[in-house]
PDB file of C-alpha atoms in Angstrom:
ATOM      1  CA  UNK Z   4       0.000   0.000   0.000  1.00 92.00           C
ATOM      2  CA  UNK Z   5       2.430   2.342   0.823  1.00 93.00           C
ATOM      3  CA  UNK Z   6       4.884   1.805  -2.215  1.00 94.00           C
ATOM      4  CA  UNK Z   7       1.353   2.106  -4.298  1.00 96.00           C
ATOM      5  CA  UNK Z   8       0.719   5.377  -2.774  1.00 96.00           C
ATOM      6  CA  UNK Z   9       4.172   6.789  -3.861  1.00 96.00           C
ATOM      7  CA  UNK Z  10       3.562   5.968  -6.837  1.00 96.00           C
ATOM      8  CA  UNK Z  11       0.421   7.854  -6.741  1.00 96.00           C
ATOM      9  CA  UNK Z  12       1.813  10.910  -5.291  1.00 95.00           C
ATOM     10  CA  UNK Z  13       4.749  10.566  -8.282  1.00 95.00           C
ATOM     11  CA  UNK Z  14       2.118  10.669 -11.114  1.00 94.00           C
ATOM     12  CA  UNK Z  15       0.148  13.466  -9.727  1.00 93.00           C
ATOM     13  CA  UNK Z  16       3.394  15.134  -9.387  1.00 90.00           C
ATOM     14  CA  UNK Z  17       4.299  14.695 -12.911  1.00 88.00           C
ATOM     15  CA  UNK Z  18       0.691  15.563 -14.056  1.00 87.00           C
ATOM     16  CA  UNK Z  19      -0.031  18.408 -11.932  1.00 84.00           C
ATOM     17  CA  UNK Z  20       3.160  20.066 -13.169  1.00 81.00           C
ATOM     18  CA  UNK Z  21       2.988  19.250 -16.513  1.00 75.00           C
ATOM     19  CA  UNK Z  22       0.219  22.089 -17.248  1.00 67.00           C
ATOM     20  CA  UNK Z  23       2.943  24.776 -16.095  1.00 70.00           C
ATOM     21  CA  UNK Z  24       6.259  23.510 -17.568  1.00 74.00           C
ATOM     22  CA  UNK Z  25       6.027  20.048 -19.911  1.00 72.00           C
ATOM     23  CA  UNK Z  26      10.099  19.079 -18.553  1.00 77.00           C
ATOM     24  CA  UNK Z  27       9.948  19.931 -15.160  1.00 86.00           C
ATOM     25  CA  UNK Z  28       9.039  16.655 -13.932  1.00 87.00           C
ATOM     26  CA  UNK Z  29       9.409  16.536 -10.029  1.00 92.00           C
ATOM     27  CA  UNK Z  30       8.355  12.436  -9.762  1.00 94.00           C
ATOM     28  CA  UNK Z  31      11.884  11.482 -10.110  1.00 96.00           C
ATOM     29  CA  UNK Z  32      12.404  12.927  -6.721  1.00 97.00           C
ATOM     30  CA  UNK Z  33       9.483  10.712  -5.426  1.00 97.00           C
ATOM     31  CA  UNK Z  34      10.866   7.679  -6.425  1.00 98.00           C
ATOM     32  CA  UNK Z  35      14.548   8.302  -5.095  1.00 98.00           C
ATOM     33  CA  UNK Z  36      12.833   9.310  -1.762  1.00 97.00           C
ATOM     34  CA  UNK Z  37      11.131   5.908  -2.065  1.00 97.00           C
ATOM     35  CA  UNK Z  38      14.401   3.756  -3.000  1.00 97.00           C
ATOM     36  CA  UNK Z  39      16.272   5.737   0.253  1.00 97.00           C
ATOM     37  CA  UNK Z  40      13.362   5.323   2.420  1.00 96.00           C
ATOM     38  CA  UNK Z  41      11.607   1.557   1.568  1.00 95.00           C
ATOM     39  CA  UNK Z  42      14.846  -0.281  -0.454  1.00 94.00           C
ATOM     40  CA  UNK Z  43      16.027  -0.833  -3.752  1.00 96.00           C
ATOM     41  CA  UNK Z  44      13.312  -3.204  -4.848  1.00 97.00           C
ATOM     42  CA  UNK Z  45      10.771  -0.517  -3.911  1.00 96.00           C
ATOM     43  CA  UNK Z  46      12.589   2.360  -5.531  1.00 97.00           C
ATOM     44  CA  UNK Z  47      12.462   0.126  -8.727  1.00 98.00           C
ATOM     45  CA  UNK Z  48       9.003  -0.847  -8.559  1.00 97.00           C
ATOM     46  CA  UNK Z  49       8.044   3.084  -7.760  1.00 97.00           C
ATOM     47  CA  UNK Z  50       9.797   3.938 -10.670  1.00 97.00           C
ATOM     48  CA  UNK Z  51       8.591   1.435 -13.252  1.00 97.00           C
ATOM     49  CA  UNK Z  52       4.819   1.551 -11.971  1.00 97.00           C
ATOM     50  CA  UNK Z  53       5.016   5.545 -12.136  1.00 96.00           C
ATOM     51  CA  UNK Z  54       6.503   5.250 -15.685  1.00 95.00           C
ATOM     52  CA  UNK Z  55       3.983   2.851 -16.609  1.00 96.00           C
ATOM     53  CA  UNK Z  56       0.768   4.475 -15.090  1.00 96.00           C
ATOM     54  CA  UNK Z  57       1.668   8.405 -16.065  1.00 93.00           C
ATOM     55  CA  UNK Z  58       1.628   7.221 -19.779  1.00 92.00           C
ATOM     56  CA  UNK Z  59      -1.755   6.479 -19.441  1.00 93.00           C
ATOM     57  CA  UNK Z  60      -2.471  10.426 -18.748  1.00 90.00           C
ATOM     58  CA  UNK Z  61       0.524  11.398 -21.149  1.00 89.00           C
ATOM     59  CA  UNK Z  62       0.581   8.547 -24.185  1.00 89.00           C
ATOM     60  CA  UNK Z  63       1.473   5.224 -23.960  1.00 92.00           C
ATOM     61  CA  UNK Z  64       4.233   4.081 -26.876  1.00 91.00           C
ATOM     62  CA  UNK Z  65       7.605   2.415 -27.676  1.00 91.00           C
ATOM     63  CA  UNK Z  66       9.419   4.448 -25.161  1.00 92.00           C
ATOM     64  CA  UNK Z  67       7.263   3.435 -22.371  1.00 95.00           C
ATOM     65  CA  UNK Z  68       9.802   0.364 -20.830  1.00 96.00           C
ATOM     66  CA  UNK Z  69      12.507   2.783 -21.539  1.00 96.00           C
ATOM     67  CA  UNK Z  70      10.608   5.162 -19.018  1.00 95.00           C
ATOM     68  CA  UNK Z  71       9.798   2.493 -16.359  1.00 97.00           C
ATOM     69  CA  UNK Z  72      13.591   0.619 -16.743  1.00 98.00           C
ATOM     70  CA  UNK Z  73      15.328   4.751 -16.679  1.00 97.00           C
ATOM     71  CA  UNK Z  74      13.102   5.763 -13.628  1.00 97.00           C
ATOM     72  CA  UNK Z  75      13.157   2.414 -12.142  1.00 98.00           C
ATOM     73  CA  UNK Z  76      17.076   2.518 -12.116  1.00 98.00           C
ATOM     74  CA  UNK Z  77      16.707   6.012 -10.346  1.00 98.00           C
ATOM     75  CA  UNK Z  78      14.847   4.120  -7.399  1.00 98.00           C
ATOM     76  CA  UNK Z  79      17.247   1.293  -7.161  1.00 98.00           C
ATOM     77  CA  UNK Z  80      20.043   3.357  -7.324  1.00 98.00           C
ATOM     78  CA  UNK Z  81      18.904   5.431  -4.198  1.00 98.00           C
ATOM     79  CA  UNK Z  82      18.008   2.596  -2.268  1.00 97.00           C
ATOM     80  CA  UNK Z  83      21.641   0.387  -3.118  1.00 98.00           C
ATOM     81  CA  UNK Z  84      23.175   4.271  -2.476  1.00 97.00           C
ATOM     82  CA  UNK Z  85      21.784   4.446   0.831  1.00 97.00           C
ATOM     83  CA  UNK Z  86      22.178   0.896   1.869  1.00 96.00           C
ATOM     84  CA  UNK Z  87      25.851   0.836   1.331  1.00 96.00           C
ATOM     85  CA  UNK Z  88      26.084   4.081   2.756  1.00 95.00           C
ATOM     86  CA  UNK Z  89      26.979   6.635  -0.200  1.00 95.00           C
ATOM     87  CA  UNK Z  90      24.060   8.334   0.116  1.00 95.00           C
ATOM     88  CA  UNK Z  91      22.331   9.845   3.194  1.00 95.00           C
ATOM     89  CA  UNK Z  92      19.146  11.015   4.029  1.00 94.00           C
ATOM     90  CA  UNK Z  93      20.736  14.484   4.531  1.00 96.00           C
ATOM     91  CA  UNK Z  94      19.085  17.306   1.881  1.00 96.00           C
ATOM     92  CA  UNK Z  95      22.391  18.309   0.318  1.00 97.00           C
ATOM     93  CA  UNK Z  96      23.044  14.488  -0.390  1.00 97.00           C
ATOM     94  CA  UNK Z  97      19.815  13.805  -2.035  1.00 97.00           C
ATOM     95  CA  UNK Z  98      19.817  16.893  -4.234  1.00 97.00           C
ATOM     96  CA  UNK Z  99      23.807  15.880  -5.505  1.00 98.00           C
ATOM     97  CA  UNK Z 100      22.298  12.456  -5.663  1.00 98.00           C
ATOM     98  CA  UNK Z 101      19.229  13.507  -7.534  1.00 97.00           C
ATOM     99  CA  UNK Z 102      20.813  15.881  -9.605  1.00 97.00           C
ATOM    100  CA  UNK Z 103      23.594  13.508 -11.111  1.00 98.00           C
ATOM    101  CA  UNK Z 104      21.426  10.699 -11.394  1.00 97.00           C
ATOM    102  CA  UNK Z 105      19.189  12.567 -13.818  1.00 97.00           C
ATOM    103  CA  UNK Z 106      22.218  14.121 -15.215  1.00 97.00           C
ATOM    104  CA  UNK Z 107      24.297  11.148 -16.148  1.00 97.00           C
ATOM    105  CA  UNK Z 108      21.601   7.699 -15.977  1.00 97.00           C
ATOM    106  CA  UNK Z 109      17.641   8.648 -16.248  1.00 97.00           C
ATOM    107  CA  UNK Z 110      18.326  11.207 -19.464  1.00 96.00           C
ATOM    108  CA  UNK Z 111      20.935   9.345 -20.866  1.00 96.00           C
ATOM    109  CA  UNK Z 112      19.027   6.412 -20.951  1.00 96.00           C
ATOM    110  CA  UNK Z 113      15.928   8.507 -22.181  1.00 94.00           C
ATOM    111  CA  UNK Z 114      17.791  10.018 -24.992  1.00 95.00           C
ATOM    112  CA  UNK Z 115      19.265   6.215 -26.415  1.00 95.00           C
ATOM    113  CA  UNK Z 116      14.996   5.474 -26.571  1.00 93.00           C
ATOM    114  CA  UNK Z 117      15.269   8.589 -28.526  1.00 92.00           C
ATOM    115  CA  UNK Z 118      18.171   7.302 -30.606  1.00 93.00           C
ATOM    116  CA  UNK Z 119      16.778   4.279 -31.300  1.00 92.00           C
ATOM    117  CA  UNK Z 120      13.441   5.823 -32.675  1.00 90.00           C
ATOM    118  CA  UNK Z 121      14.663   8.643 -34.573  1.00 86.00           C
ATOM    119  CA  UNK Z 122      17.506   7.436 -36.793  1.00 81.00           C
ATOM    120  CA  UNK Z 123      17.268   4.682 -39.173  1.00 84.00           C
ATOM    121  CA  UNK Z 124      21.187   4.242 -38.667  1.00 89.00           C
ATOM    122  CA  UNK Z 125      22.837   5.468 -35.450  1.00 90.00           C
ATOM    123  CA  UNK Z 126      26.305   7.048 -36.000  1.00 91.00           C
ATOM    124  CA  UNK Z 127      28.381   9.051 -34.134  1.00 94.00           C
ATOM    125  CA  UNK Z 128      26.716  12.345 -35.404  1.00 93.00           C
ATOM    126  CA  UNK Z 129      22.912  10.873 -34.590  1.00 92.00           C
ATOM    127  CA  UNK Z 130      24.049   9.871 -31.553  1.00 94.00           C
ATOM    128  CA  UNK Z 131      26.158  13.620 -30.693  1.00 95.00           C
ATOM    129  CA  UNK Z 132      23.130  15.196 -31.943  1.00 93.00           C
ATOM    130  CA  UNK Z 133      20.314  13.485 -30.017  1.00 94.00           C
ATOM    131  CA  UNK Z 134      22.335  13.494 -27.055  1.00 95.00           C
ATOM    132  CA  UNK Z 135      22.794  17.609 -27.387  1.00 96.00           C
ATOM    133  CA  UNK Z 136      19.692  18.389 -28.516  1.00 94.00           C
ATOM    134  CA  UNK Z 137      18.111  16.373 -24.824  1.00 94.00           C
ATOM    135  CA  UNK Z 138      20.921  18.269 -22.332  1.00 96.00           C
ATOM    136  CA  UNK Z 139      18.515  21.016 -22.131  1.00 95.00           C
ATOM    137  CA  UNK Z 140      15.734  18.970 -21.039  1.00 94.00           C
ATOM    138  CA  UNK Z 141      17.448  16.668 -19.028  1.00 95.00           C
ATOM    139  CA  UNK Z 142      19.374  19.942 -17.126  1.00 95.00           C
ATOM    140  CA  UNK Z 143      15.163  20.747 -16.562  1.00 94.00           C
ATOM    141  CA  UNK Z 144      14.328  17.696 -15.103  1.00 94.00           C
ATOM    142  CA  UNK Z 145      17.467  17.562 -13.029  1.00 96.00           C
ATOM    143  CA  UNK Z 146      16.742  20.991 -11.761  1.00 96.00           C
ATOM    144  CA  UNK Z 147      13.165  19.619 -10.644  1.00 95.00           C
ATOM    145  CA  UNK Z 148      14.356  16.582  -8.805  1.00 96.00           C
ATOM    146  CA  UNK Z 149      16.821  19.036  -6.743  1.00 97.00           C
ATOM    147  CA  UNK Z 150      14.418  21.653  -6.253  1.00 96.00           C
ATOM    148  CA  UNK Z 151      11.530  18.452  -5.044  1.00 96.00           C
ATOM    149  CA  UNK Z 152      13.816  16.739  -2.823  1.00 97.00           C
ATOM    150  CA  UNK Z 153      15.061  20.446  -1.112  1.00 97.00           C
ATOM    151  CA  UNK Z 154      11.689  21.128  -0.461  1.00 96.00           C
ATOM    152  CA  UNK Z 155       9.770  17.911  -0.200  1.00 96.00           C
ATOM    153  CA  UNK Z 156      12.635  15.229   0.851  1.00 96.00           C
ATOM    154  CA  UNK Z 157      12.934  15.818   5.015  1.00 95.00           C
ATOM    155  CA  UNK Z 158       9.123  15.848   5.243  1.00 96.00           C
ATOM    156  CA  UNK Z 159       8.367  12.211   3.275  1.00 96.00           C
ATOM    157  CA  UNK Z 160      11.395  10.671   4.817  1.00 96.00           C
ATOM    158  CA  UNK Z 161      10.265  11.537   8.126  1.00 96.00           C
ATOM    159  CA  UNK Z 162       6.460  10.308   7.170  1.00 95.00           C
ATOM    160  CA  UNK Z 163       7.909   7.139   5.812  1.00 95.00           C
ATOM    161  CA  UNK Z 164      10.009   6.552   8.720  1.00 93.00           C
ATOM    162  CA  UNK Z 165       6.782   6.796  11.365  1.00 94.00           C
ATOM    163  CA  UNK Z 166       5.168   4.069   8.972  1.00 93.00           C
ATOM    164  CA  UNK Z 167       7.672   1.899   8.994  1.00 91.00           C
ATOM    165  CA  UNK Z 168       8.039   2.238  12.779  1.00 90.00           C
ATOM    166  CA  UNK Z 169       4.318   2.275  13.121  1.00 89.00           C
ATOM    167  CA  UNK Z 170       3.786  -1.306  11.210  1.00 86.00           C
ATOM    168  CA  UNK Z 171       7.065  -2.724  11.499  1.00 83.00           C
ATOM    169  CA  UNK Z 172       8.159  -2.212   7.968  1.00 81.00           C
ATOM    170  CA  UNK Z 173      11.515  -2.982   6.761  1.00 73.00           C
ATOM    171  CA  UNK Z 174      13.045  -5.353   9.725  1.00 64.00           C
ATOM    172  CA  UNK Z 175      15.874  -7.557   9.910  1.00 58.00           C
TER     173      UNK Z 175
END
């Protein structure tokens, strides 16, 4: 139930935003929280089911696994981060965390969907030039997964924490 209802609160995110600014896209920051606070396997599921069930508001297609595996990856990434102790729960940690992960895995991955799609033979200069051309966008969606997990990251943690305490989630 819970990991459903972060992936409920990452859709709405994405949708609710989308009306202002079509890139800035703040559910990546949802499912890192996730991974940190409820595991890998969690963050991966978050990610994949939020990929999955926000095409159905914004188009499902070819580049939907590409979506769920690239946010998915963002989720288990957090949670193996924390786990081994790279990343902590700390605000200034999340938003390097979040901001390199979108940076350097989730819009990478993104663009080679692109890739794939657009060119009918991928060279060097498709690849350069698909890669360029989503920098901008990614830099966008990198700046709303800092500015979601400055703002939103303490507060969800802290939530997540009393449920896990509460129901005796997540013991060894």
């Amino acid at each position: 139930v819970v990991i459903a209802v972060m992936c409920a609160i990452a859709v709405v995110s994405r949708a609710a935003i989308y009306l202002a600014a079509a890139n800035f896209k703040p559910m990546t920051a949802i499912i890192i929280i996730t991974g940190v606070a409820l595991g890998a396997e969690a963050g991966f599921l978050t990610g994949a089911m939020t990929g999955f069930v926000s095409n159905f508001i914004f188009g499902q297609g070819p580049w939907t696994p590409w979506q769920m595996f690239a946010f998915g990856i963002a989720g288990f990434l957090a949670g193996v981060c924390y786990r081994c102790g790279i990343l902590k729960k700390k605000r200034v940690s999340l938003c390097i965390f979040g901001g390199l992960c979108v940076m350097l895995i989730v819009g990478p991955l993104l663009d080679t969907c692109s890739l794939f799609f657009a060119s009918s033979e991928v060279t060097k200069e498709s690849a350069l030039a698909i890669y360029a051309t989503g920098l901008p966008v990614n830099a966008i969606h990198a700046v709303a997964t800092i500015v979601t997990l400055a703002l939103f990251s303490g507060p969800l943690l802290e939530k997540l924490d009393r449920v896990k305490m509460k129901y005796g989630m997540m013991e060894e």
